[in-house]
mmCIF file of C-alpha atoms in Angstrom:
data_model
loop_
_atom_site.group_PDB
_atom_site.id
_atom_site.type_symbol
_atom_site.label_atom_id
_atom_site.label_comp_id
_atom_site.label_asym_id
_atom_site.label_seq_id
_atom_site.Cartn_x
_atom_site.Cartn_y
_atom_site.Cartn_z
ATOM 1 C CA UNK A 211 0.000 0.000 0.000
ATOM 2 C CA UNK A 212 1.151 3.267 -0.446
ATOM 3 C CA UNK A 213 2.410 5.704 2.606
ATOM 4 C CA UNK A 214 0.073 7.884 3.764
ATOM 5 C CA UNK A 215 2.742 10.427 3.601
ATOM 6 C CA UNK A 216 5.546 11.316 1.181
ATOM 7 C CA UNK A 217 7.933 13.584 0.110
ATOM 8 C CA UNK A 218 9.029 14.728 -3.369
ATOM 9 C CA UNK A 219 12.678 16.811 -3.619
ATOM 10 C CA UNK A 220 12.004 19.371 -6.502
ATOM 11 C CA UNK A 221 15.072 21.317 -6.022
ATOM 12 C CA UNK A 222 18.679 21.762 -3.942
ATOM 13 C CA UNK A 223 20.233 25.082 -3.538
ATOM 14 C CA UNK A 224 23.832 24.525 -4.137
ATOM 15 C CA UNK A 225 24.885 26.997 -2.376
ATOM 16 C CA UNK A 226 23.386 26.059 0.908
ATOM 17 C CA UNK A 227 21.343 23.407 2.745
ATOM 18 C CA UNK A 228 17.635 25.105 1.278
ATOM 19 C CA UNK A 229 15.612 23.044 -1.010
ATOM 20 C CA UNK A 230 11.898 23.113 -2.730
ATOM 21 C CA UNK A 231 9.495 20.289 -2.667
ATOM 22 C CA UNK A 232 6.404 18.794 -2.106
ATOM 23 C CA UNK A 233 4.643 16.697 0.879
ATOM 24 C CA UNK A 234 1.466 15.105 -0.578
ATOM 25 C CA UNK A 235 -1.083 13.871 2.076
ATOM 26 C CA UNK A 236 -4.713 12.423 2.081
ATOM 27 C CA UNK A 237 -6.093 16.014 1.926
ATOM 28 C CA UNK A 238 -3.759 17.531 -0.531
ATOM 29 C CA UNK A 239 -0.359 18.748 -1.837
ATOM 30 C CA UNK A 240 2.340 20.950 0.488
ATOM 31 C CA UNK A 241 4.337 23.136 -1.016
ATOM 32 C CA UNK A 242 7.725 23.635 1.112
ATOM 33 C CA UNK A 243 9.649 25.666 2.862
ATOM 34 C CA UNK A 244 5.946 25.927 4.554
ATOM 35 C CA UNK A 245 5.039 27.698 7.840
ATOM 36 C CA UNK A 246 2.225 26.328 9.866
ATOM 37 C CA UNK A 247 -0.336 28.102 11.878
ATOM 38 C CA UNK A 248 -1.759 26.724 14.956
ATOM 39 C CA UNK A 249 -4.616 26.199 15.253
ATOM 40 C CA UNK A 250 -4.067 24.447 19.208
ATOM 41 C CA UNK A 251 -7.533 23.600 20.057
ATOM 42 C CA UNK A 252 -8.767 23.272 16.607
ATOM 43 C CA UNK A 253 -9.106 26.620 15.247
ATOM 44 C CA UNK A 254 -6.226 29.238 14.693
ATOM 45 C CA UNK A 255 -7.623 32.101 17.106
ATOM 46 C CA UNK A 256 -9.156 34.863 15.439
ATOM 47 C CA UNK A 257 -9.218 33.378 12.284
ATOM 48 C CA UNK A 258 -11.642 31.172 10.081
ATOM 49 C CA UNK A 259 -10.471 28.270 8.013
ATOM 50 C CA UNK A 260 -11.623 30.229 4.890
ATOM 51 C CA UNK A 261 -9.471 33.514 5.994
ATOM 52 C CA UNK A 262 -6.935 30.912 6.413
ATOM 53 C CA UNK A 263 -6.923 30.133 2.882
ATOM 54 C CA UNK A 264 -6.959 33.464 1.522
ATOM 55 C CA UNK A 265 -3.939 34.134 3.571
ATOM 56 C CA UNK A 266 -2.489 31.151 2.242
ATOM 57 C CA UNK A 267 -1.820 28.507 4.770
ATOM 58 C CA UNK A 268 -1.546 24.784 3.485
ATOM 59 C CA UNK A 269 -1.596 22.755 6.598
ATOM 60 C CA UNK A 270 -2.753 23.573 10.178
ATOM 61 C CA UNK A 271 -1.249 22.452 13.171
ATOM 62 C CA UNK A 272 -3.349 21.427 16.495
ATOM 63 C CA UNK A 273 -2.139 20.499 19.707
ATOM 64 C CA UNK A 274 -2.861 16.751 21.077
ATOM 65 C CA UNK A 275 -2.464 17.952 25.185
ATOM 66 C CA UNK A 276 -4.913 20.942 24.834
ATOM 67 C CA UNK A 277 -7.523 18.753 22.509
ATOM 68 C CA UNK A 278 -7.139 15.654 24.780
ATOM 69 C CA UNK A 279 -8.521 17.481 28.101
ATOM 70 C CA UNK A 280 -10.755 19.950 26.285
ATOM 71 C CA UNK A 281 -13.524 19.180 24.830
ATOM 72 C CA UNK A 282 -11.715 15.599 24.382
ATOM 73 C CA UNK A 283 -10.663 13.056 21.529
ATOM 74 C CA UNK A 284 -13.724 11.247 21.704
ATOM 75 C CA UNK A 285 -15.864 14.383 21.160
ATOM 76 C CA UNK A 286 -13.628 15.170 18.179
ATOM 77 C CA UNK A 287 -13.742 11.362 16.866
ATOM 78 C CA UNK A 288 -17.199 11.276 17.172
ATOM 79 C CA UNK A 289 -17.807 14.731 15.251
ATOM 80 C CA UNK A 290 -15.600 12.605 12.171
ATOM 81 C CA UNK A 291 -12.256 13.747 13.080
ATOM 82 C CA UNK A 292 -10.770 16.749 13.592
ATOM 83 C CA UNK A 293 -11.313 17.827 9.551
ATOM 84 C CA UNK A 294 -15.162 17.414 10.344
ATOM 85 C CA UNK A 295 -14.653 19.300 13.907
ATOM 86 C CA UNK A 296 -12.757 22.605 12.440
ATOM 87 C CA UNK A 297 -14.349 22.465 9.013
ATOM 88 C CA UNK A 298 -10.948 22.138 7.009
ATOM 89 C CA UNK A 299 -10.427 20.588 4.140
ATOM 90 C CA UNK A 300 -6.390 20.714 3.736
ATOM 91 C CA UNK A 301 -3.819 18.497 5.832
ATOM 92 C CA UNK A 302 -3.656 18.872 9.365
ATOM 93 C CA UNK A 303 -0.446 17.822 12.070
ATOM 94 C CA UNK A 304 -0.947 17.174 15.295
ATOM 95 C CA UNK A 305 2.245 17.084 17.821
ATOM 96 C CA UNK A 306 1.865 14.440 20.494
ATOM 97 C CA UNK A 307 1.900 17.176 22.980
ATOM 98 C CA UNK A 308 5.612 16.286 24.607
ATOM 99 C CA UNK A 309 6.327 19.997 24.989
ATOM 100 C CA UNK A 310 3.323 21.157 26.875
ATOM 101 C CA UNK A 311 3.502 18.679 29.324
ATOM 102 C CA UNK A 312 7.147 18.867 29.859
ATOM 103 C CA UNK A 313 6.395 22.380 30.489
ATOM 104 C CA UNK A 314 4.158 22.229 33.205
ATOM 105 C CA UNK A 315 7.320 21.510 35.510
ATOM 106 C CA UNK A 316 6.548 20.453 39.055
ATOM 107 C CA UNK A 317 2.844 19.360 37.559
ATOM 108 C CA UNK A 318 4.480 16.171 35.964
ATOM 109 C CA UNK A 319 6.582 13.003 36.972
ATOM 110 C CA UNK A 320 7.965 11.052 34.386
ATOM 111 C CA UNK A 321 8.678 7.662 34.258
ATOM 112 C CA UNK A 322 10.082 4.854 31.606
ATOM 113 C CA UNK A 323 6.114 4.382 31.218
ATOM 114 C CA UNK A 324 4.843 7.536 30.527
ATOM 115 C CA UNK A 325 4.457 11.061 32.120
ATOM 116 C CA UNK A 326 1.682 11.561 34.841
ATOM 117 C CA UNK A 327 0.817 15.290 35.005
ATOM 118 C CA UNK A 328 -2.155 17.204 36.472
ATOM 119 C CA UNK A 329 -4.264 19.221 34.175
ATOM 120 C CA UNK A 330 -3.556 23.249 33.827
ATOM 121 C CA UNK A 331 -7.352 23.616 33.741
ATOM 122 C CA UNK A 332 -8.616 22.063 37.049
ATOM 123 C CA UNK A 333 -5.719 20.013 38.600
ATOM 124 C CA UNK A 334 -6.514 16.431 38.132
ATOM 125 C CA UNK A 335 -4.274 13.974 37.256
ATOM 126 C CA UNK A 336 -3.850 12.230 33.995
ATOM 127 C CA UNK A 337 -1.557 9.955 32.100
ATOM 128 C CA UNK A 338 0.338 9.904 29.047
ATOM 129 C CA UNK A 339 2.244 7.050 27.503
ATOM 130 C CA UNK A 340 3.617 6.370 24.117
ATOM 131 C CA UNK A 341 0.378 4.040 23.430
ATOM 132 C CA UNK A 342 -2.139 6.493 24.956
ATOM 133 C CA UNK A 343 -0.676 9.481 22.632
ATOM 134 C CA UNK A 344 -1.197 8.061 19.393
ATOM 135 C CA UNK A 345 -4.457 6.463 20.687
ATOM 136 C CA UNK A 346 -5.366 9.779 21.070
ATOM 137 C CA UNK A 347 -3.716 10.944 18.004
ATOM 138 C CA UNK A 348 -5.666 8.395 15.888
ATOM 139 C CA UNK A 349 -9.048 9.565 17.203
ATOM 140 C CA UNK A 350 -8.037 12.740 16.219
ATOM 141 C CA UNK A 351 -7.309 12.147 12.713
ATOM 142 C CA UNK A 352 -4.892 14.225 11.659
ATOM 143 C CA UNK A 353 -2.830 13.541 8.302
ATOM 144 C CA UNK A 354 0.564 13.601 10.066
ATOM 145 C CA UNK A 355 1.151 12.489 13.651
ATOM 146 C CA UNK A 356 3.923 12.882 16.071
ATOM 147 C CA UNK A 357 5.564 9.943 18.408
ATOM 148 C CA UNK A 358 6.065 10.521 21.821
ATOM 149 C CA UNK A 359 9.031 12.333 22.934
ATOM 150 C CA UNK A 360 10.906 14.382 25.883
ATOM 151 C CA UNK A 361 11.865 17.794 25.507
ATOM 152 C CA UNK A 362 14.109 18.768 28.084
ATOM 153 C CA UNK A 363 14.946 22.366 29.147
ATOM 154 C CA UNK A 364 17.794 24.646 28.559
ATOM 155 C CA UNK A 365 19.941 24.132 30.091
ATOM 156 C CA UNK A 366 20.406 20.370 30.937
ATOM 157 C CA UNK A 367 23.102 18.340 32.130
ATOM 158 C CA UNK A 368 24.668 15.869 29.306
ATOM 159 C CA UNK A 369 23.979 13.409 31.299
ATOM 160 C CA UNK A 370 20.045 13.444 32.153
ATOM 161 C CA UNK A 371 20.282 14.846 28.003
ATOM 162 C CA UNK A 372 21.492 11.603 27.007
ATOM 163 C CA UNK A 373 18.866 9.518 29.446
ATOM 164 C CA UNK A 374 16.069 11.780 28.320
ATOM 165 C CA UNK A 375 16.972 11.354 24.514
ATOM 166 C CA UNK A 376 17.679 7.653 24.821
ATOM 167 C CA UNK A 377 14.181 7.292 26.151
ATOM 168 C CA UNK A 378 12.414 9.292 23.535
ATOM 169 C CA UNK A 379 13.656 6.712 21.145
ATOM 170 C CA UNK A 380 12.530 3.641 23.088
ATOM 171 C CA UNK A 381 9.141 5.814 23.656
ATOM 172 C CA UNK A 382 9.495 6.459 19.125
ATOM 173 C CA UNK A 383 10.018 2.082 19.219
ATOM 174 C CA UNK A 384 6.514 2.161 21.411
ATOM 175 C CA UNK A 385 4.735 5.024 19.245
ATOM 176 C CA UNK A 386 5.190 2.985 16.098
ATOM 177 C CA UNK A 387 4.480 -0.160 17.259
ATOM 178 C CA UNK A 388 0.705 1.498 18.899
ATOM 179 C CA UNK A 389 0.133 2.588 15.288
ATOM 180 C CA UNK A 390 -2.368 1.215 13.306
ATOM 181 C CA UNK A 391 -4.154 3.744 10.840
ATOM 182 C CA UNK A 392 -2.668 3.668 7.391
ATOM 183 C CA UNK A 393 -4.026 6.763 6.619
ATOM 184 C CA UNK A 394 -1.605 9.175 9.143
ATOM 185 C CA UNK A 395 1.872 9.428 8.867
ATOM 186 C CA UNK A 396 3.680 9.039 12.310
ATOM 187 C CA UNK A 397 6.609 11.225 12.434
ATOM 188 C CA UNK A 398 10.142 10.563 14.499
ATOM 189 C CA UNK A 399 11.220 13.578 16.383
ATOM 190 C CA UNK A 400 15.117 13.707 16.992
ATOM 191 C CA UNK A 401 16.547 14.920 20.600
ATOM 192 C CA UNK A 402 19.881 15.200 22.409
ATOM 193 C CA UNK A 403 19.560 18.620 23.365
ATOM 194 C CA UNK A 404 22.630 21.144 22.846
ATOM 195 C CA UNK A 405 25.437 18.094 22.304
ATOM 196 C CA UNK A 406 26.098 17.180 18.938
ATOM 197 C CA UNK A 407 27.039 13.161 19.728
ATOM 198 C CA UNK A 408 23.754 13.148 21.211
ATOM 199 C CA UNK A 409 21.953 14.405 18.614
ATOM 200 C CA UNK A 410 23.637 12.346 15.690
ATOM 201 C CA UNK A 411 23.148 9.183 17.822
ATOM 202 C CA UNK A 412 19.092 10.049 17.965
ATOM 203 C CA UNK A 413 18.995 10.652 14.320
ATOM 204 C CA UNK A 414 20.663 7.152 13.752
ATOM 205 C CA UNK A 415 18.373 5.747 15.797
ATOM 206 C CA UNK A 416 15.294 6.786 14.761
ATOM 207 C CA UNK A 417 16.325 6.912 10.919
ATOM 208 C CA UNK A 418 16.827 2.894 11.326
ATOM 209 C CA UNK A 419 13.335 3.114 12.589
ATOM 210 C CA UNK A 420 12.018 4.317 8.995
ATOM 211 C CA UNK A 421 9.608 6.911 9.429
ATOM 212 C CA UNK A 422 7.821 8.596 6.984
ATOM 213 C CA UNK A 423 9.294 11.780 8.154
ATOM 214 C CA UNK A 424 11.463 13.538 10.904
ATOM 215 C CA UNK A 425 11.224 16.655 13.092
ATOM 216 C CA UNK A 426 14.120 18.221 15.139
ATOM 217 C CA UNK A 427 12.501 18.748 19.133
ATOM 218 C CA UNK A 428 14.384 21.020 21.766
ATOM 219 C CA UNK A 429 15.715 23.561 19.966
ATOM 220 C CA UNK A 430 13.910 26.785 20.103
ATOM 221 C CA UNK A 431 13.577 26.226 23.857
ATOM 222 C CA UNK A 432 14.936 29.441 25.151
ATOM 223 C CA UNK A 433 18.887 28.877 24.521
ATOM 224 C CA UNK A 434 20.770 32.111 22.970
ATOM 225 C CA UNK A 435 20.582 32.761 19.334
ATOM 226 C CA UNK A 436 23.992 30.952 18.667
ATOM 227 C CA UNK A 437 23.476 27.847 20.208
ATOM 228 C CA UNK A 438 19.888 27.784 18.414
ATOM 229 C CA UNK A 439 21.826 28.005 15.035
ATOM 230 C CA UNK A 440 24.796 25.470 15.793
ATOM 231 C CA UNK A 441 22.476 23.016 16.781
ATOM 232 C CA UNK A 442 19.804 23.813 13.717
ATOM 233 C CA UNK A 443 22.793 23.751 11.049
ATOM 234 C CA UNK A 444 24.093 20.629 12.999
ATOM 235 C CA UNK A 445 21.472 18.454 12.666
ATOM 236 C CA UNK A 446 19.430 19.264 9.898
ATOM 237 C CA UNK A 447 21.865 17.444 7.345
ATOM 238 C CA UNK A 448 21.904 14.577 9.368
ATOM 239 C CA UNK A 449 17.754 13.502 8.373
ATOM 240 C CA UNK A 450 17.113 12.066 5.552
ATOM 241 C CA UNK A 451 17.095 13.863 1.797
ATOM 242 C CA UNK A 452 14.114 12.420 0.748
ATOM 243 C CA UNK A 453 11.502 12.607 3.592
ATOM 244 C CA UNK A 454 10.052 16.014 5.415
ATOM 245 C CA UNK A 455 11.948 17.759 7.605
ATOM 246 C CA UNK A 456 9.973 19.439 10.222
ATOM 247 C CA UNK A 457 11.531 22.300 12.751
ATOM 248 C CA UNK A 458 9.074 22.461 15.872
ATOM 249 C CA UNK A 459 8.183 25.406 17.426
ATOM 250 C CA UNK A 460 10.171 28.424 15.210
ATOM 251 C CA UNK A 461 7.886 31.253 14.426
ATOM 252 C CA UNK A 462 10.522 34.281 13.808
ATOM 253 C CA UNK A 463 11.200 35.823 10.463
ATOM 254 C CA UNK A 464 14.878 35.411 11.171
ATOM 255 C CA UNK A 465 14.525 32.034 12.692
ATOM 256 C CA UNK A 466 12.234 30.861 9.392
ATOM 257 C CA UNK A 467 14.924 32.211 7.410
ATOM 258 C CA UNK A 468 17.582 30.400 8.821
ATOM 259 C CA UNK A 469 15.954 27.173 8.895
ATOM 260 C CA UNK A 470 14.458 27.355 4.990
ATOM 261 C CA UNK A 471 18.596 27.938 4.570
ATOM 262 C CA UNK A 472 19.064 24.881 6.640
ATOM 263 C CA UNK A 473 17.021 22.650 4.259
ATOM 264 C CA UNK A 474 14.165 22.670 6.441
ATOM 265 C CA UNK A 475 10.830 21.813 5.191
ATOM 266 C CA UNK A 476 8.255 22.316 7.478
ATOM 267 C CA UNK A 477 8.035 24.854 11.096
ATOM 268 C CA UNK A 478 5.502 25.958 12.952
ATOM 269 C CA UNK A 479 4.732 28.206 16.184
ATOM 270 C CA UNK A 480 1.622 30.397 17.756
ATOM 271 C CA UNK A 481 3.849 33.995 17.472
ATOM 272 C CA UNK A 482 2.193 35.003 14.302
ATOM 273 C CA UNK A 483 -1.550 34.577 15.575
ATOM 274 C CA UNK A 484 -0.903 35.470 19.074
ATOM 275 C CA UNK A 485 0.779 39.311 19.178
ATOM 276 C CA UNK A 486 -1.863 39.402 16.076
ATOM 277 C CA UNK A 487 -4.217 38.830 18.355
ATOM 278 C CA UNK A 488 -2.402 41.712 20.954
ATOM 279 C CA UNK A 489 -2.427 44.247 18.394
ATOM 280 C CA UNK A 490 1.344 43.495 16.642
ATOM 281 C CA UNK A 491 2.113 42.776 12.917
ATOM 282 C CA UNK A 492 4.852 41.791 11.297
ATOM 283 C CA UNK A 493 5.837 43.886 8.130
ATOM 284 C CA UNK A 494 9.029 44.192 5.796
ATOM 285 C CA UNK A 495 9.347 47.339 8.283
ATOM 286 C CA UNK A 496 9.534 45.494 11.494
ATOM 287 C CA UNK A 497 6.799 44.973 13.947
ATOM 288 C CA UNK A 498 4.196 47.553 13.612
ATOM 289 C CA UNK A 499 2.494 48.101 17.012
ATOM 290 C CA UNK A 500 -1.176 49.074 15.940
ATOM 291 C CA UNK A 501 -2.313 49.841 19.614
ATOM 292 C CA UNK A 502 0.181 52.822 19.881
ATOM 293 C CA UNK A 503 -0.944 56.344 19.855
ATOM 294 C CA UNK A 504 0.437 56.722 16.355
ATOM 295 C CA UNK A 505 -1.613 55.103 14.747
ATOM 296 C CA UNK A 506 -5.026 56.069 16.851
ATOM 297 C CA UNK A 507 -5.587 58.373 13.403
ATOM 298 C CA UNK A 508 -4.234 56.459 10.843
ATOM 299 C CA UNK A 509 -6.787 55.634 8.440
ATOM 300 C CA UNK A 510 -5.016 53.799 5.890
ATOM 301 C CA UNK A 511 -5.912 50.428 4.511
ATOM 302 C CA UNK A 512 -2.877 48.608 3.337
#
């Protein structure tokens, strides 16, 4: 049968890492370098899936912790997936929600089995383990999935780094083997944090796996620009040539730009909607600030 999922390499800049292609899903073609707006409990704030496509977005992003405890997978399974739910027709990615609940900090204990945390909203506890992610990931429908990984803060010790990353692949082992729809693509997401042996060891690992794409996790994480880029250029060349490569959480202009140089396909973050949201737009200019007194007569339209 044929992947759910796959990538098509139109072009290589020879000059750098930055390339042109295509990721064809279930719901339709991607053209990359490609930004994704999130959309974290199925609908991009603000926004309707029909401004969406005027604006020009090809794929939305939603988040699998946020969707899980509100309104729940089985609300959005039962409404026909989460295409039905948010009324778009295009390919949708849903991360496996890693991040969030590795940010909630004292909330969370993790274990070889899973991560038990206690909800933002009210406080009670719940579970998440490689199996119960993509469970919930499958109910949700999306065209491309995420496995199950750590992503540890900056800074972190090489050591826990290198138990935390060595994990997330026995966790991506788990993720794959809990996967059953033929009609998602499960993606691998490569860790090690800020050392490079750890991060070409997870992309050996996971690449022997064979999924039908990668992402790089725990970059972006709050580290100074430098490190950001060493670890971006690093690692980047190290997935493979012909399958998507997916930056998590990079929402800058000069962070998008870097990575499209990189050779990186696919990148998403919530910066764009949210200081849209707060009165903030990003222009060839620089941020224009449409909430200062400036502007409080400025009746111009574009």
């Amino acid at each position: 049968m044929k992947p759910a999922v796959t990538y098509e390499l139109l072009h290589v800049d020879k000059n750098s890492g930055a390339r042109r292609g295509v990721v064809h899903t279930p719901h339709g073609d991607i053209q990359t370098p490609v930004f994704m707006p999130v959309g974290t409990q199925a609908t991009v704030k603000s926004m309707t899936p029909e401004e969406l496509k005027e604006v020009g977005a090809q794929i939305i992003l939603s988040n699998t912790y946020h969707l899980y405890l509100r309104p729940g997978q089985d609300i959005v399974k039962e409404a026909g997936g989460l295409h039905k739910f948010m009324n778009w027709d295009r390919p949708i990615l849903t991360d496996c929600g890693g991040f969030q609940v590795f940010s909630l900090g004292p909330l969370r204990t993790i274990s070889e089995e899973g991560v038990e945390f206690k909800s933002h909203l009210d406080g009670s506890k719940h579970f998440f383990s490689p199996e119960s992610v993509i469970k919930t990931e499958e109910d949700l429908g999306a065209d491309i999935i995420m496995s199950f990984d750590e992503c540890v803060e900056y800074p972190a010790s090489y050591e826990y780094t290198k138990q935390s990353m060595e994990r997330t692949t026995r966790w991506a082992k788990r993720c794959k083997t809990a996967h059953t729809r033929e009609d998602q693509a499960l993606f691998g997401i490569i860790q090690g944090g800020f050392y490079e042996d750890l991060r070409l060891q997870s992309a050996k690992d996971l690449i022997e796996l064979d999924f039908p794409g990668y992402a790089i996790g725990g970059i972006s994480v709050g580290e100074p620009k430098e490190e950001f880029l060493k670890m971006l250029y690093y690692t980047a060349p190290l997935m493979p040539e012909n399958k998507p490569r997916y930056l998590m959480g990079v929402g800058t202009p000069d962070y998008l730009i870097e990575s499209a140089i990189a050779g990186i396909d696919m990148c998403d973050c919530v910066l764009p909607t949210r200081i849209a949201r707060n009165g903030t737009a990003m222009t060839w200019n620089g941020k224009v600030v449409v909430r200062n007194a400036t502007y409080e007569r400025d009746w111009r339209t574009t």
